[in-house]
Short mmCIF file of C-alpha atoms in Angstrom, two decimals:
data_model
loop_
_atom_site.label_atom_id
_atom_site.label_comp_id
_atom_site.label_asym_id
_atom_site.label_seq_id
_atom_site.Cartn_x
_atom_site.Cartn_y
_atom_site.Cartn_z
CA ARG A 27 299.33 69.35 30.00
CA ARG A 28 301.11 66.82 32.03
CA LEU A 29 304.57 66.81 33.57
CA PRO A 30 307.13 66.31 31.07
CA SER A 31 308.49 62.55 30.90
CA VAL A 32 312.24 62.83 32.32
CA ALA A 33 313.98 60.09 34.37
CA MET A 34 312.51 59.64 37.73
CA ASP A 35 316.02 59.70 39.21
CA THR A 36 316.66 62.95 37.65
CA THR A 37 313.19 64.50 38.73
CA ASN A 38 313.90 63.39 42.39
CA LEU A 39 317.41 65.12 42.20
CA LEU A 40 316.17 68.45 40.75
CA VAL A 41 313.25 68.61 43.33
CA ASP A 42 315.49 68.10 46.29
CA SER A 43 317.78 70.67 45.22
CA VAL A 44 315.34 73.04 44.81
CA ILE A 45 313.86 72.71 48.30
CA HIS A 46 317.20 72.62 49.92
CA ARG A 47 318.10 75.63 48.07
CA THR A 48 315.00 77.58 48.68
CA GLN A 49 315.24 76.44 52.22
CA ARG A 50 318.68 77.93 52.87
CA ASP A 51 317.90 81.10 51.16
CA SER A 52 314.67 81.71 53.17
CA ASN A 53 316.35 81.32 56.79
CA MET A 54 313.90 78.66 58.11
CA THR A 55 314.17 75.11 59.29
CA LEU A 56 313.13 72.48 57.10
CA CYS A 57 312.43 69.15 59.24
CA ARG A 58 311.19 66.77 56.53
CA TYR A 59 308.92 66.97 53.43
CA PHE A 60 307.24 64.08 51.50
CA TRP A 61 306.72 64.62 47.80
CA MET A 62 303.65 62.92 46.57
CA GLY A 63 302.16 62.81 43.06
CA ASN A 64 299.44 65.53 43.51
CA HIS A 65 300.83 67.52 46.70
CA VAL A 66 303.70 67.75 49.21
CA HIS A 67 303.69 67.84 52.72
CA PHE A 68 306.47 70.13 54.50
CA LEU A 69 307.32 70.32 58.15
CA LEU A 70 308.82 73.83 58.81
CA ILE A 71 309.95 75.82 61.33
CA VAL A 72 309.25 79.50 60.52
CA GLN A 73 308.68 82.67 62.38
CA ASP A 74 305.18 83.34 60.78
CA SER A 75 302.80 81.89 58.30
CA ASP A 76 303.92 84.55 55.54
CA GLN A 77 307.12 82.83 55.41
CA ALA A 78 305.98 79.58 54.94
CA VAL A 79 303.61 80.71 52.06
CA GLY A 80 306.73 82.57 50.44
CA PHE A 81 308.67 79.30 50.69
CA VAL A 82 305.93 76.94 49.00
CA MET A 83 305.32 79.68 46.23
CA GLU A 84 309.12 79.87 45.73
CA VAL A 85 309.73 76.07 45.40
CA LYS A 86 307.07 75.87 42.81
CA LYS A 87 308.33 78.46 40.69
CA LYS A 88 311.89 77.18 40.93
CA VAL A 89 310.82 73.43 40.06
CA THR A 90 308.76 74.84 37.05
CA GLU A 91 311.53 76.77 35.95
CA SER A 92 314.28 73.92 36.35
CA LEU A 93 311.93 71.42 34.60
CA LYS A 94 311.46 74.06 31.66
CA ARG A 95 315.28 74.55 31.17
CA LEU A 96 315.79 70.71 31.53
CA CYS A 97 313.07 69.87 28.75
CA GLY A 98 313.90 73.05 26.86
CA LEU A 99 310.31 74.43 26.92
CA LYS A 100 309.30 77.82 26.62
CA ARG A 101 306.20 77.69 28.62
CA LEU A 102 305.08 74.78 31.41
CA SER A 103 302.01 75.09 33.49
CA LEU A 104 302.41 72.27 36.71
CA TRP A 105 300.36 73.63 39.42
CA GLU A 106 296.50 74.40 39.90
CA THR A 107 295.66 77.85 40.87
#
């Protein structure tokens, strides 16, 4: 399936919000990020690599859940495993 068709500004706002909320809650420093069509680059300051992995997993989860709510979907698969 494809990403649901919603306005680009709304999608950008949603992703930015998720990333910054997750960064705040995970007690790490997010220096920069660049979200591309099929992947994302994060520049983070973390205590260990597990913290970075947990951050990325939480961002993916929250982006999926937010898009599901926005589009009124029960299921949505965005990420390759």
